[in-house]
C-alpha atoms as a printed R data frame, in Angstrom:
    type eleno elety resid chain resno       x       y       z
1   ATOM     1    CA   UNK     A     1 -28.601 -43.111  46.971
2   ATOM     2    CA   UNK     A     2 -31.311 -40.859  45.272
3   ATOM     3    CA   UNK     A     3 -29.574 -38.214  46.110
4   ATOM     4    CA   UNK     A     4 -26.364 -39.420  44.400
5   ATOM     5    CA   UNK     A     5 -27.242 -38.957  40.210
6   ATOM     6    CA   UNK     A     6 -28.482 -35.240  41.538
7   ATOM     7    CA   UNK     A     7 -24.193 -34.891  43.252
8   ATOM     8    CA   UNK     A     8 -23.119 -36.363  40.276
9   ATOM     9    CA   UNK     A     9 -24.687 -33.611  37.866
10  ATOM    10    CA   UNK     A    10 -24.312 -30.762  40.269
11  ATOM    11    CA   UNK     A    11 -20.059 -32.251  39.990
12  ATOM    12    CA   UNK     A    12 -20.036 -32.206  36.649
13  ATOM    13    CA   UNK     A    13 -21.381 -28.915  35.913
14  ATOM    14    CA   UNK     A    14 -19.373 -27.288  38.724
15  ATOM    15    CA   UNK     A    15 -16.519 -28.663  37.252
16  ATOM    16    CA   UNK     A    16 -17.599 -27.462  33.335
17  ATOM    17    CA   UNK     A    17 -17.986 -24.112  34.140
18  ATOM    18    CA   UNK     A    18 -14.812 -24.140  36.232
19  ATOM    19    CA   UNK     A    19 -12.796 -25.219  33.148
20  ATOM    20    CA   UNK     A    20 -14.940 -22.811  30.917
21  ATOM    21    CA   UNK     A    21 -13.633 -19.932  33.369
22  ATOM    22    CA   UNK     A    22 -10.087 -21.100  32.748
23  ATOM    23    CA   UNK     A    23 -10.405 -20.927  29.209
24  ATOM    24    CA   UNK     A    24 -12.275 -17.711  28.859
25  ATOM    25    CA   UNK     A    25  -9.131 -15.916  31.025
26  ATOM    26    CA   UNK     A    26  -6.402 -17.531  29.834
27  ATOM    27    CA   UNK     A    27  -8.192 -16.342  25.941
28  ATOM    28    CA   UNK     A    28  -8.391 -12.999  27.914
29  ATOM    29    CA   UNK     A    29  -5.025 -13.102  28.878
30  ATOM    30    CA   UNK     A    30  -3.778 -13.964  25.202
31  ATOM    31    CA   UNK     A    31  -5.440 -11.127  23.316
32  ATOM    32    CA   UNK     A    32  -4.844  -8.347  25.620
33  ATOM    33    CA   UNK     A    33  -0.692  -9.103  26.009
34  ATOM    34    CA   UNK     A    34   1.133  -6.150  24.556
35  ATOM    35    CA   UNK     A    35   3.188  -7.315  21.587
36  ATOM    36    CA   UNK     A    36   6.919  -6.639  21.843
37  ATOM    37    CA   UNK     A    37   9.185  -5.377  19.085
38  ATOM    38    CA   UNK     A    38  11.810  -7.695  20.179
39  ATOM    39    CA   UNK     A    39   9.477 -10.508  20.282
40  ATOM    40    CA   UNK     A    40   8.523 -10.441  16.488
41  ATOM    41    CA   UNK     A    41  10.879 -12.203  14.566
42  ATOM    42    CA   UNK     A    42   9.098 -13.247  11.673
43  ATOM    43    CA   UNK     A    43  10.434 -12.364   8.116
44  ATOM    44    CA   UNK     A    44   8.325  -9.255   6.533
45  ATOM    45    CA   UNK     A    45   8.153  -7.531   3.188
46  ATOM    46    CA   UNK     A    46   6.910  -4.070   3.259
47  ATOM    47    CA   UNK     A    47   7.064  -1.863   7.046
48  ATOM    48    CA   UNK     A    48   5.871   1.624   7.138
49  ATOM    49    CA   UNK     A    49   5.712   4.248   9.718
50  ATOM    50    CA   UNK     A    50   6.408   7.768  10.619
51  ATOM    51    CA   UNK     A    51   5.772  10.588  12.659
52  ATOM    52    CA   UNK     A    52   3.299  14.053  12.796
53  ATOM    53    CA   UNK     A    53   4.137  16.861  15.208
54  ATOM    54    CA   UNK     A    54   2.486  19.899  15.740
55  ATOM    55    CA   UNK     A    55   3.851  23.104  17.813
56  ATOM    56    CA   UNK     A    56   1.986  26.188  18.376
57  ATOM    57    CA   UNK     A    57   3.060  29.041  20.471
58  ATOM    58    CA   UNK     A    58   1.496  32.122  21.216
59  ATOM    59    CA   UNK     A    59   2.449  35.676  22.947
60  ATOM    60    CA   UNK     A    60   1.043  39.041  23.590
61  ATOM    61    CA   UNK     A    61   2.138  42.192  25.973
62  ATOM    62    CA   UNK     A    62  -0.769  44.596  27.162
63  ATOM    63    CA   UNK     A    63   1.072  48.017  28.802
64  ATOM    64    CA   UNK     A    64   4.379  45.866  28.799
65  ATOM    65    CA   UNK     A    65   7.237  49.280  29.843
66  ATOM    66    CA   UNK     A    66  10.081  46.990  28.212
67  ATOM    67    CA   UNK     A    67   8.484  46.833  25.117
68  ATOM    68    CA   UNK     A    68   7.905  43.902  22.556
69  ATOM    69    CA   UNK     A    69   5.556  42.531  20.543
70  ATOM    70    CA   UNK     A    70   1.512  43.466  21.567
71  ATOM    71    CA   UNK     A    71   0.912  39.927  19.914
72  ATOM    72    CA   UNK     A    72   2.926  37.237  18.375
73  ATOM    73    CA   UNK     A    73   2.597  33.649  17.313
74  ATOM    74    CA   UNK     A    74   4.415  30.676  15.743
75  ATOM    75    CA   UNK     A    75   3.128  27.597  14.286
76  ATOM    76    CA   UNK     A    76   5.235  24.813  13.078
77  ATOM    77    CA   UNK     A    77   3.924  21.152  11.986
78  ATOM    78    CA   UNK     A    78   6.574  18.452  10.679
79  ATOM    79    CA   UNK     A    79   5.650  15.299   9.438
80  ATOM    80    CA   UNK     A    80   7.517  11.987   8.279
81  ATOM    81    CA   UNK     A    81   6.401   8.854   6.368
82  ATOM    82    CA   UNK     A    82   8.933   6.051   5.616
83  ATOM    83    CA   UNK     A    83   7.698   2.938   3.816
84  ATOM    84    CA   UNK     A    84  10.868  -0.406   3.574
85  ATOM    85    CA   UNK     A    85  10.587  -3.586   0.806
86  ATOM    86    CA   UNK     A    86  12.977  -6.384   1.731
87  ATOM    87    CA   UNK     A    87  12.738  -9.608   0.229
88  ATOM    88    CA   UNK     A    88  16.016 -12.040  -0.181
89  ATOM    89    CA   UNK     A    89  18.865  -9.726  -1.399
90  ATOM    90    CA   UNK     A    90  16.584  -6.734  -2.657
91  ATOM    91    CA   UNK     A    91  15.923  -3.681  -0.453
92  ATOM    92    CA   UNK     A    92  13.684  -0.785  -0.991
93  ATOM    93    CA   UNK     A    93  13.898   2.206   1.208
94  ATOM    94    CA   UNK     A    94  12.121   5.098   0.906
95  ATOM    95    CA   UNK     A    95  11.747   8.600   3.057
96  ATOM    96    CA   UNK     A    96   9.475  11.423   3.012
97  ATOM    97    CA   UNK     A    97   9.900  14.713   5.403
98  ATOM    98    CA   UNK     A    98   7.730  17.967   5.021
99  ATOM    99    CA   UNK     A    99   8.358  20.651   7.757
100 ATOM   100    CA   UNK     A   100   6.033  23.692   7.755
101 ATOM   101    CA   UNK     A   101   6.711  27.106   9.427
102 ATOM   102    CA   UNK     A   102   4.700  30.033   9.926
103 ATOM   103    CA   UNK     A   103   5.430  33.189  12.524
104 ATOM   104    CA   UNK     A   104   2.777  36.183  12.811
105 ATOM   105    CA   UNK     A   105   3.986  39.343  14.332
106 ATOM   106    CA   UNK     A   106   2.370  42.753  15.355
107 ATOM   107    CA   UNK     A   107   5.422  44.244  14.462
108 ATOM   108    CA   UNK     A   108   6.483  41.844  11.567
109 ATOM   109    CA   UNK     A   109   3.223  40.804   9.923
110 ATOM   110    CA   UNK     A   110   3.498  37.496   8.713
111 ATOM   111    CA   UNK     A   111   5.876  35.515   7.289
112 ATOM   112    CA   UNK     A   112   7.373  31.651   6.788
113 ATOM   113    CA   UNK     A   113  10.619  30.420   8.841
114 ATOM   114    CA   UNK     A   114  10.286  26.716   7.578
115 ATOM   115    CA   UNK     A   115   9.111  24.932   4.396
116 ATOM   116    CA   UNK     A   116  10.748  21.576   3.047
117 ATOM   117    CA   UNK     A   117   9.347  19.240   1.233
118 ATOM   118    CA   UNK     A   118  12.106  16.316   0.942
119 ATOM   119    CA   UNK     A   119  12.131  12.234  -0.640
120 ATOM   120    CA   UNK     A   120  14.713   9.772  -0.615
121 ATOM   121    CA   UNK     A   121  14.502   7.161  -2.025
122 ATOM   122    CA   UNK     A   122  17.080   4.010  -2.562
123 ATOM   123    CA   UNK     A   123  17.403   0.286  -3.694
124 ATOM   124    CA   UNK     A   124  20.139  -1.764  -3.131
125 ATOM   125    CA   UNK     A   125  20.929  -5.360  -3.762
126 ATOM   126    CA   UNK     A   126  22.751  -6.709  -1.050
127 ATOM   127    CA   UNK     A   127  26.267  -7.907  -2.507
128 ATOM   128    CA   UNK     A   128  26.447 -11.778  -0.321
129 ATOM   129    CA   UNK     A   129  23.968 -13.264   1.803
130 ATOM   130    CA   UNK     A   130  25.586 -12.627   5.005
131 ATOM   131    CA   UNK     A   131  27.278  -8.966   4.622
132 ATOM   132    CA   UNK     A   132  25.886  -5.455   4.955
133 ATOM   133    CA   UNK     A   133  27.163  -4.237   1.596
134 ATOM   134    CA   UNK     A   134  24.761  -3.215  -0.796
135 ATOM   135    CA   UNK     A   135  24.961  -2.356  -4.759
136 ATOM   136    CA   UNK     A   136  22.207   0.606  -4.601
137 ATOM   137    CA   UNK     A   137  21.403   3.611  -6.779
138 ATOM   138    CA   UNK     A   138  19.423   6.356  -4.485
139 ATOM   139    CA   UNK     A   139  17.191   9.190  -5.909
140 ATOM   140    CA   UNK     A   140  16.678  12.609  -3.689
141 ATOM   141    CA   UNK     A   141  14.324  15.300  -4.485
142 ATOM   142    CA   UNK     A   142  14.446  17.987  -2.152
143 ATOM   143    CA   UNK     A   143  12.368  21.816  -2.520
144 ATOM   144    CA   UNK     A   144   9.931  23.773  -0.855
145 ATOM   145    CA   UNK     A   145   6.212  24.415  -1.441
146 ATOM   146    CA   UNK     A   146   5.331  27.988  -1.296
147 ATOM   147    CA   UNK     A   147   6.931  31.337  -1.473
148 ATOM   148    CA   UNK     A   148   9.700  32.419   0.510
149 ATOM   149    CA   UNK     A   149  11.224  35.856   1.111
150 ATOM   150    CA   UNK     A   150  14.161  37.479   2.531
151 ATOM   151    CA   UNK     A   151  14.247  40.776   4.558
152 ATOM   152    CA   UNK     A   152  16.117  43.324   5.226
153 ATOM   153    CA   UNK     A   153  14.770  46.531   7.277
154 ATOM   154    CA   UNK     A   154  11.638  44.606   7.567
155 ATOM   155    CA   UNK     A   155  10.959  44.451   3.845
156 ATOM   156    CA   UNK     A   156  10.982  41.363   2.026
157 ATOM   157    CA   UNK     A   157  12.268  40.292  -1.233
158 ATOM   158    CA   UNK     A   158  11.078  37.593  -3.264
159 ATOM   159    CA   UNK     A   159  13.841  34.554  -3.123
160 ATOM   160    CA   UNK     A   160  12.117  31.067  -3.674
161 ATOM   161    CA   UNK     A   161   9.093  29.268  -4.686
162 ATOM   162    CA   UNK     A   162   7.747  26.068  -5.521
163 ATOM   163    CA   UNK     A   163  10.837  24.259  -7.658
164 ATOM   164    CA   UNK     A   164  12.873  27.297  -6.781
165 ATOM   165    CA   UNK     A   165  15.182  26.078  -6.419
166 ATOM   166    CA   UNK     A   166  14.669  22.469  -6.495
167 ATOM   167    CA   UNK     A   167  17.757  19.904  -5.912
168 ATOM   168    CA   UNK     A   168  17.632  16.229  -7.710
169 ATOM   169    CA   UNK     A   169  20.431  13.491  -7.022
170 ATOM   170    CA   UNK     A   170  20.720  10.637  -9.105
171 ATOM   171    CA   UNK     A   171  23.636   8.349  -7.813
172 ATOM   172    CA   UNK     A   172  24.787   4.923  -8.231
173 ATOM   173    CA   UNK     A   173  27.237   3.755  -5.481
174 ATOM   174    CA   UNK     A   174  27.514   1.164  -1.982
175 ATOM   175    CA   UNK     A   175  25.606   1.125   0.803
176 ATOM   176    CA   UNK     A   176  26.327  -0.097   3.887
177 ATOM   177    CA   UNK     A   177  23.668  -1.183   6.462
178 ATOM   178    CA   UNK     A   178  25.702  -1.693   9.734
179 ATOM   179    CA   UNK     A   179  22.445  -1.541  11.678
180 ATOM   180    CA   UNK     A   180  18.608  -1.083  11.782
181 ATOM   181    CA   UNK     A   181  19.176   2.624  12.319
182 ATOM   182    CA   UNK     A   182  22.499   3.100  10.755
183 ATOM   183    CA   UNK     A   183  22.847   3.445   6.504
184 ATOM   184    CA   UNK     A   184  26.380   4.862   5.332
185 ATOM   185    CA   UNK     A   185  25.985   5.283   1.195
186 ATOM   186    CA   UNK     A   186  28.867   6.748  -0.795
187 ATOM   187    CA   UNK     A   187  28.974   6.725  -4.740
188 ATOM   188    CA   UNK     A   188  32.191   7.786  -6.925
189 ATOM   189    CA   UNK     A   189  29.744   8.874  -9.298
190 ATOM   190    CA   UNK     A   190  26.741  10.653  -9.233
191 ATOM   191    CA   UNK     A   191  24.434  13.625 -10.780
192 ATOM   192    CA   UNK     A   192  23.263  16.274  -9.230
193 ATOM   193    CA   UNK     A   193  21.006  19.086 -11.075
194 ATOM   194    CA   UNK     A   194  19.298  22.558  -9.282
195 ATOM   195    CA   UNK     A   195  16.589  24.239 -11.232
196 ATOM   196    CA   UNK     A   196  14.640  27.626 -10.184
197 ATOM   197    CA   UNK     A   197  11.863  27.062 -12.596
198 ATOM   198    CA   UNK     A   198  10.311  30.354 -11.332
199 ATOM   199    CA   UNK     A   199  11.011  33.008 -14.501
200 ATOM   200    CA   UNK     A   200  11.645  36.127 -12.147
201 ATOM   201    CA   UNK     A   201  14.154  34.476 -10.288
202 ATOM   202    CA   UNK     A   202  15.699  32.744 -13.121
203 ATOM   203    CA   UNK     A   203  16.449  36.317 -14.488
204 ATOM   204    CA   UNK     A   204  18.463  37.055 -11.616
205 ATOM   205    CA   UNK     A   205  20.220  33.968 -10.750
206 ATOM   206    CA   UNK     A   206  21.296  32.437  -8.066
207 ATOM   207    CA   UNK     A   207  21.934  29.036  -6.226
208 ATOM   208    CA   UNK     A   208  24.736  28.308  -8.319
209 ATOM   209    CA   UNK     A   209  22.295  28.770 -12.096
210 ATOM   210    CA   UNK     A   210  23.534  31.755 -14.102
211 ATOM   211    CA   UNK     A   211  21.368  34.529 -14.753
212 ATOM   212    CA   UNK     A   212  18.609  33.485 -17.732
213 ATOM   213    CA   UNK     A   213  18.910  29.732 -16.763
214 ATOM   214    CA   UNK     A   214  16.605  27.528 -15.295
215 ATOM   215    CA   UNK     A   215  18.939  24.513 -14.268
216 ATOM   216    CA   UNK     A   216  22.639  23.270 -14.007
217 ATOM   217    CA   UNK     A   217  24.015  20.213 -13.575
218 ATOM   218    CA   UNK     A   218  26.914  18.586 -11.708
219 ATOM   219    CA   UNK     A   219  29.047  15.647 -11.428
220 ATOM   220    CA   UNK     A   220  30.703  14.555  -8.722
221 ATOM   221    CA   UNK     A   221  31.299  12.064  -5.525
222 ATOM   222    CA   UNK     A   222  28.201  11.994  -3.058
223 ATOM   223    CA   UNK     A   223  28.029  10.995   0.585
224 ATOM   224    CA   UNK     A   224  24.975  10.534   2.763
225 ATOM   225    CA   UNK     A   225  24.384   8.923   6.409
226 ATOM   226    CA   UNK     A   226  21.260   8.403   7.457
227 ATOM   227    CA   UNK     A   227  20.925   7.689  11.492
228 ATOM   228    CA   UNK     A   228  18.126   7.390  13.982
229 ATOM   229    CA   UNK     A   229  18.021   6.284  17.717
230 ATOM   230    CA   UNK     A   230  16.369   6.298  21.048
231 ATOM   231    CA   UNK     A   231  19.291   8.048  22.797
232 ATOM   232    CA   UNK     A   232  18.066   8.188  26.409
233 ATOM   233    CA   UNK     A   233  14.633   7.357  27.924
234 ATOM   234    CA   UNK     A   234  11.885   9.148  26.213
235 ATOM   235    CA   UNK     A   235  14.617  10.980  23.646
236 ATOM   236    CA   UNK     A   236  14.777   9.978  19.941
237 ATOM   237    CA   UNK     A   237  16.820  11.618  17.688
238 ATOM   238    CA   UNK     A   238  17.136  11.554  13.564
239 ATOM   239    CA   UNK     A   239  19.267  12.856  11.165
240 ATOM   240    CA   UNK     A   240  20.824  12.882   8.164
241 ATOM   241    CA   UNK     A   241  23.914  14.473   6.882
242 ATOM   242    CA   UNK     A   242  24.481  14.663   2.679
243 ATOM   243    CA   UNK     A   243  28.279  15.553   1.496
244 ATOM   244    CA   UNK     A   244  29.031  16.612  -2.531
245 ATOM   245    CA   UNK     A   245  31.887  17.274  -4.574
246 ATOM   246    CA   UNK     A   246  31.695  18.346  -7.564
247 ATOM   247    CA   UNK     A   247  34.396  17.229 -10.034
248 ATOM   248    CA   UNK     A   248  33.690  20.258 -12.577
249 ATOM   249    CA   UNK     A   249  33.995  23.044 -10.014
250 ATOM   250    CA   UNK     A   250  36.580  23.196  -6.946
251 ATOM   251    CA   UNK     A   251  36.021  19.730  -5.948
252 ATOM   252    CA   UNK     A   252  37.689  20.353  -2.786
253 ATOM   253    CA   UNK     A   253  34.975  22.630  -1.740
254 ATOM   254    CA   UNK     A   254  32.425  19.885  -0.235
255 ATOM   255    CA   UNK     A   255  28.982  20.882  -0.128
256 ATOM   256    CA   UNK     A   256  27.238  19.355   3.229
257 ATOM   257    CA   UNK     A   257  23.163  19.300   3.990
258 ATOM   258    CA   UNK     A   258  22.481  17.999   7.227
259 ATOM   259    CA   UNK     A   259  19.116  18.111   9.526
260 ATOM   260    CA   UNK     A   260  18.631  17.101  13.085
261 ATOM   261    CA   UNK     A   261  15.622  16.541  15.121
262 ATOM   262    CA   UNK     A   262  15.243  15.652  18.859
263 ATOM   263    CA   UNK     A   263  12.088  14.493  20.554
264 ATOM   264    CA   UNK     A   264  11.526  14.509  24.134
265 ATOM   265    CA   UNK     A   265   8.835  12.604  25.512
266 ATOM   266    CA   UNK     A   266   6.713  14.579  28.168
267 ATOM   267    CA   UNK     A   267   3.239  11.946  28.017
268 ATOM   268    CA   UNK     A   268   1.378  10.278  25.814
269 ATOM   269    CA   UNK     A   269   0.217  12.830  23.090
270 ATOM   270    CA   UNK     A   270   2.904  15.861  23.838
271 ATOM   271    CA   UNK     A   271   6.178  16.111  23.851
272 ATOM   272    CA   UNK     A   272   9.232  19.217  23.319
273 ATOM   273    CA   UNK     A   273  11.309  18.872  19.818
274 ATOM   274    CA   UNK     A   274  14.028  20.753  18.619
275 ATOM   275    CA   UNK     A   275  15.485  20.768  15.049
276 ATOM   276    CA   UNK     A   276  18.473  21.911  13.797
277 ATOM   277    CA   UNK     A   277  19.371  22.086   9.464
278 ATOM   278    CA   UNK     A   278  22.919  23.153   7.977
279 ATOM   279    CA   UNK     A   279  23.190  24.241   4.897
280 ATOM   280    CA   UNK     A   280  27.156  25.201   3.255
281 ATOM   281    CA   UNK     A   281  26.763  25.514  -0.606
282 ATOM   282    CA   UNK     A   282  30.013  26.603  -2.489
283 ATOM   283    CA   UNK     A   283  27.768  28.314  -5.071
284 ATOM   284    CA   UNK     A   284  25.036  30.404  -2.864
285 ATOM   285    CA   UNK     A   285  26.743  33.463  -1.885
286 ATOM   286    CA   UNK     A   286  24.900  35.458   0.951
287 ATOM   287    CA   UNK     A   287  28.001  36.594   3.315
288 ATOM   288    CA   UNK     A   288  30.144  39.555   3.324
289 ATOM   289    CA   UNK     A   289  29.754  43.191   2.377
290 ATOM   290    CA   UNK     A   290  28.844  42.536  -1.232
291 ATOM   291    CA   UNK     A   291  27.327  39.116  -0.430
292 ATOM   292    CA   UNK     A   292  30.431  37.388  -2.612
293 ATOM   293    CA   UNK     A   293  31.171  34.899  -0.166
294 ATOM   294    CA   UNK     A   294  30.201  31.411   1.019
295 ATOM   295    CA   UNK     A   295  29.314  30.911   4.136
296 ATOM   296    CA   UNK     A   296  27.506  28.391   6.881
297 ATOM   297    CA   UNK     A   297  23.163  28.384   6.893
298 ATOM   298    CA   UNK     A   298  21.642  27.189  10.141
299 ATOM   299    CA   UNK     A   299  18.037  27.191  11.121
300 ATOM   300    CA   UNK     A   300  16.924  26.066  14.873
301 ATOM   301    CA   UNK     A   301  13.807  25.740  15.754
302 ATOM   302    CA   UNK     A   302  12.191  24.823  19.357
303 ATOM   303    CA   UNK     A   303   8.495  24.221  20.104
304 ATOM   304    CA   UNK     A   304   6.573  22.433  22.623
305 ATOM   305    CA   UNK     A   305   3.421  20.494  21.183
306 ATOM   306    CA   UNK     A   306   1.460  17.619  19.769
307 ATOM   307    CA   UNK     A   307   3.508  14.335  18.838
308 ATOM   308    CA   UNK     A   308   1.887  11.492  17.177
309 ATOM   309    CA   UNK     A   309   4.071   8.495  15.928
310 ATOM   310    CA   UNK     A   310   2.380   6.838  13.073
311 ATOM   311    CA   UNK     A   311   1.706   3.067  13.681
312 ATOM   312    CA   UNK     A   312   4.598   0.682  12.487
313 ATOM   313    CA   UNK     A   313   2.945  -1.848   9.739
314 ATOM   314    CA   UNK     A   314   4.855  -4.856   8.942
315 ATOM   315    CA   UNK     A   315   3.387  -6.871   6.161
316 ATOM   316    CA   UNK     A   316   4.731 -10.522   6.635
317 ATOM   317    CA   UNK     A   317   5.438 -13.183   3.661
318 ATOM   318    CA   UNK     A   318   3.179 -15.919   5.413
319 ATOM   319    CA   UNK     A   319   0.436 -13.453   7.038
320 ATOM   320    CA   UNK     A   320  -1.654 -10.700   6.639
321 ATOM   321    CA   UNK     A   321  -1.192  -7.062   7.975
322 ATOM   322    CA   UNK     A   322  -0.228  -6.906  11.639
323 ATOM   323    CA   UNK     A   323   0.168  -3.602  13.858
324 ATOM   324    CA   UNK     A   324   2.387  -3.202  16.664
């Protein structure tokens, strides 16, 4: 019977630490459980996100009987920021994209193959509580950041710069939201003005402005579809394709602006991407044997590098910031 209060105490503290155990794992368990996408359904205000990626290849030829290059090398970066507001009936999206190219050559020299700097933004209030219709107005600034040349016989002319040209759309019109990933907006109505702010090239002309001009503007019926998906394991895609008529000038001649990016997925931090932009403009004329004509722009591009997607931030009505 002595030996019973000692039993007793040794039970009890067995027991204590037992239960302690159970709640220290089970805490465990709870804080280190991946948080789903799917799982989060709670109501948020602001989400942001985006992605970086950053290609670099590099070449050179020693005693190479073919011929080629004794050196060559490409770098191209791209990066993306999107931020969304949605509270009741308002919505708030806005886009930014800035692709960067940059190809060195022994027998080249250096030169740019990519350089867009691009923001969309566009509000909409949705038109009944249940629908996907949307009364929005959108705003798009799109232009490049540095010099850019053409060549021909491997010597280059100046034909852009910073704000030349530079493209702004002001629109009022209805969006339609029939997804996540999926925004159709169309307007009846909307403004669209090109500048080339640089003097030398505003002398010359070009992009549609008349020689001695710095701008122009348009009026016409605007079109843009904005898509993004995971297509097939470890494959995203996201475009965007932008349509305009303008009512002043052959409005059956449809102007179209459309860019394309693939991702493919090889591990954690790298992965292959491959972009493709269209450009048709009724007003740049770069084909035939006097360069009078119109004609199709395309620009591919293929690298295998660095991929970082930027973490998704929801800010909640009820909570604080929360990362997934």
């Amino acid at each position: 019977m002595k030996k019973a209060p000692f039993v007793f105490f040794f039970l009890c503290s067995f027991l204590v630490v037992q239960g302690q155990d159970i709640a220290v794992n089970r805490l465990r368990n709870e804080t280190s459980r991946t948080i789903k996408k799917e799982a989060d359904t709670s109501t948020w205000n602001w989400k942001k996100g985006g992605l970086m990626s950053f290609n670099l290849a590099q070449g050179s030829l020693s005693n190479w009987a073919s011929g080629g290059d004794n050196f060559s090398l490409t770098v191209n970066g791209y990066f993306n920021y999107y931020f969304f507001y949605k509270k009741n009936r308002h919505s708030w999206d806005n886009n930014i994209d800035i692709n960067m190219g940059y190809v060195q050559s022994t027998s080249l020299g250096s030169r740019k193959n990519d350089d867009r700097f691009d923001y969309l933004s566009k509000y909409g209030y949705k038109m009944d509580t249940v629908g996907k219709w949307y009364l929005s107005t959108l705003f798009n600034f799109r232009s490049q950041l540095f010099d850019g040349y053409t060549y021909s016989n491997n010597i280059g002319t100046f034909a852009s710069s910073f704000l030349s040209p530079a493209y702004v759309i002001l629109s009022v019109g209805f969006d339609w939201k029939a997804a996540q990933n999926l925004s159709v907006f169309f307007s009846p109505l909307t403004s669209r003005s090109i500048f080339l702010m640089n003097d030398k090239l505003a002398m010359k002309g070009g992009y549609g402005i008349p020689a001695g001009s710095h701008s122009v503007n348009e009026i016409g019926a605007f079109a843009t579809v904005n898509y993004n998906n995971t297509i097939a394991k470890n494959v995203t895609y996201k475009g965007r394709v932008d349509l305009f008529s303008n009512y002043q000038n052959k409005p059956e001649n449809v102007d179209l602006y459309m860019t394309n990016l693939f991702s493919f997925k090889i591990n954690r931090f790298f992965s292959a991407t491959y972009s493709l932009d269209m450009i048709y403009d009724d007003d740049i004329r770069l084909f035939g044997p006097e360069k009078k004509s119109p004609g199709l722009q395309t620009k591919s591009l293929i690298g295998i590098g660095f991929l970082k997607p930027l973490n998704v931030v929801k800010i909640r009505h009820s909570s604080p910031v929360s990362t997934i």
